[in-house]
Amino acid sequence: MRLHDIAHARTGDKGDISNISVIAYDAAHWPLIRDAVTPERVAAHFGTFDARDVTRYDLPQLQALNFVIRGALTGGVTRSLALDAHGKCLASVLLEMPV
């Protein structure tokens, strides 16, 4: 199953930092999300970040995780040559992760 089957996500960015929140649709899936979606797996899934650049914050009351990814926007919105300079599609990419 893919993460998008059991969760949705929101993104934000500031400078060269992107943050992605992953929120369970159902509290019953929270333990699976918490255990499967680690900073190491997030970094490996994207393939362009080092796990040291990914910080995870657990929000168990909301059945959510928040990932802060430093260096995610290749220099920031105004300096990046990326097609999606704001990183809004990063949530969609993360939701494709197998869990």
GROMACS .gro file of C-alpha atoms in nm:
model
   99
    1MET     CA    1   0.000   0.000   0.000
    2ARG     CA    2   0.112   0.359  -0.056
    3LEU     CA    3   0.117   0.630   0.207
    4HIS     CA    4  -0.153   0.821   0.016
    5ASP     CA    5  -0.395   0.534   0.089
    6ILE     CA    6  -0.388   0.611   0.462
    7ALA     CA    7  -0.274   0.974   0.490
    8HIS     CA    8  -0.280   1.317   0.333
    9ALA     CA    9  -0.011   1.585   0.340
   10ARG     CA   10   0.046   1.960   0.346
   11THR     CA   11   0.362   2.152   0.261
   12GLY     CA   12   0.520   2.484   0.335
   13ASP     CA   13   0.852   2.647   0.262
   14LYS     CA   14   1.077   2.925   0.381
   15GLY     CA   15   1.398   3.003   0.200
   16ASP     CA   16   1.575   2.675   0.128
   17ILE     CA   17   1.370   2.474   0.380
   18SER     CA   18   1.060   2.272   0.301
   19ASN     CA   19   0.830   2.125   0.560
   20ILE     CA   20   0.589   1.843   0.492
   21SER     CA   21   0.317   1.733   0.730
   22VAL     CA   22   0.176   1.382   0.692
   23ILE     CA   23  -0.163   1.334   0.860
   24ALA     CA   24  -0.342   1.002   0.907
   25TYR     CA   25  -0.696   0.979   0.770
   26ASP     CA   26  -0.783   0.736   1.050
   27ALA     CA   27  -0.626   0.715   1.397
   28ALA     CA   28  -0.601   0.337   1.350
   29HIS     CA   29  -0.328   0.395   1.089
   30TRP     CA   30  -0.120   0.627   1.308
   31PRO     CA   31   0.109   0.352   1.449
   32LEU     CA   32   0.194   0.231   1.098
   33ILE     CA   33   0.268   0.583   0.976
   34ARG     CA   34   0.473   0.665   1.286
   35ASP     CA   35   0.681   0.348   1.253
   36ALA     CA   36   0.723   0.341   0.874
   37VAL     CA   37   0.781   0.703   0.779
   38THR     CA   38   1.122   0.775   0.930
   39PRO     CA   39   1.367   1.052   0.837
   40GLU     CA   40   1.592   0.788   0.681
   41ARG     CA   41   1.311   0.649   0.466
   42VAL     CA   42   1.200   0.999   0.366
   43ALA     CA   43   1.555   1.089   0.257
   44ALA     CA   44   1.591   0.761   0.068
   45HIS     CA   45   1.250   0.803  -0.097
   46PHE     CA   46   1.341   1.143  -0.238
   47GLY     CA   47   1.694   1.029  -0.319
   48THR     CA   48   1.832   1.383  -0.313
   49PHE     CA   49   1.849   1.464   0.058
   50ASP     CA   50   2.078   1.327   0.324
   51ALA     CA   51   1.894   1.185   0.627
   52ARG     CA   52   2.086   1.439   0.841
   53ASP     CA   53   1.894   1.714   0.657
   54VAL     CA   54   1.555   1.566   0.752
   55THR     CA   55   1.413   1.634   1.098
   56ARG     CA   56   1.091   1.465   1.208
   57TYR     CA   57   0.851   1.603   1.467
   58ASP     CA   58   0.583   1.369   1.599
   59LEU     CA   59   0.237   1.512   1.670
   60PRO     CA   60   0.053   1.213   1.820
   61GLN     CA   61  -0.248   1.420   1.930
   62LEU     CA   62  -0.310   1.495   1.563
   63GLN     CA   63  -0.190   1.156   1.433
   64ALA     CA   64   0.058   1.351   1.224
   65LEU     CA   65   0.427   1.385   1.148
   66ASN     CA   66   0.602   1.703   1.040
   67PHE     CA   67   0.924   1.677   0.840
   68VAL     CA   68   1.158   1.974   0.807
   69ILE     CA   69   1.396   1.927   0.515
   70ARG     CA   70   1.692   2.164   0.494
   71GLY     CA   71   1.838   2.226   0.150
   72ALA     CA   72   1.524   2.095  -0.019
   73LEU     CA   73   1.472   2.388  -0.253
   74THR     CA   74   1.818   2.405  -0.414
   75GLY     CA   75   1.904   2.749  -0.280
   76GLY     CA   76   1.555   2.883  -0.215
   77VAL     CA   77   1.262   2.993  -0.425
   78THR     CA   78   1.429   3.290  -0.593
   79ARG     CA   79   1.756   3.105  -0.665
   80SER     CA   80   1.625   2.766  -0.774
   81LEU     CA   81   1.608   2.641  -1.130
   82ALA     CA   82   1.362   2.371  -1.024
   83LEU     CA   83   1.027   2.360  -1.203
   84ASP     CA   84   0.846   2.366  -0.870
   85ALA     CA   85   1.060   2.615  -0.684
   86HIS     CA   86   0.822   2.628  -0.387
   87GLY     CA   87   0.835   2.254  -0.328
   88LYS     CA   88   0.457   2.213  -0.322
   89CYS     CA   89   0.477   1.885  -0.514
   90LEU     CA   90   0.708   1.732  -0.251
   91ALA     CA   91   0.402   1.623  -0.051
   92SER     CA   92   0.267   1.432  -0.351
   93VAL     CA   93   0.601   1.264  -0.404
   94LEU     CA   94   0.621   1.163  -0.037
   95LEU     CA   95   0.267   1.020  -0.044
   96GLU     CA   96   0.383   0.770  -0.309
   97MET     CA   97   0.607   0.601  -0.048
   98PRO     CA   98   0.522   0.235   0.012
   99VAL     CA   99   0.427   0.157   0.373
   0.00000   0.00000   0.00000
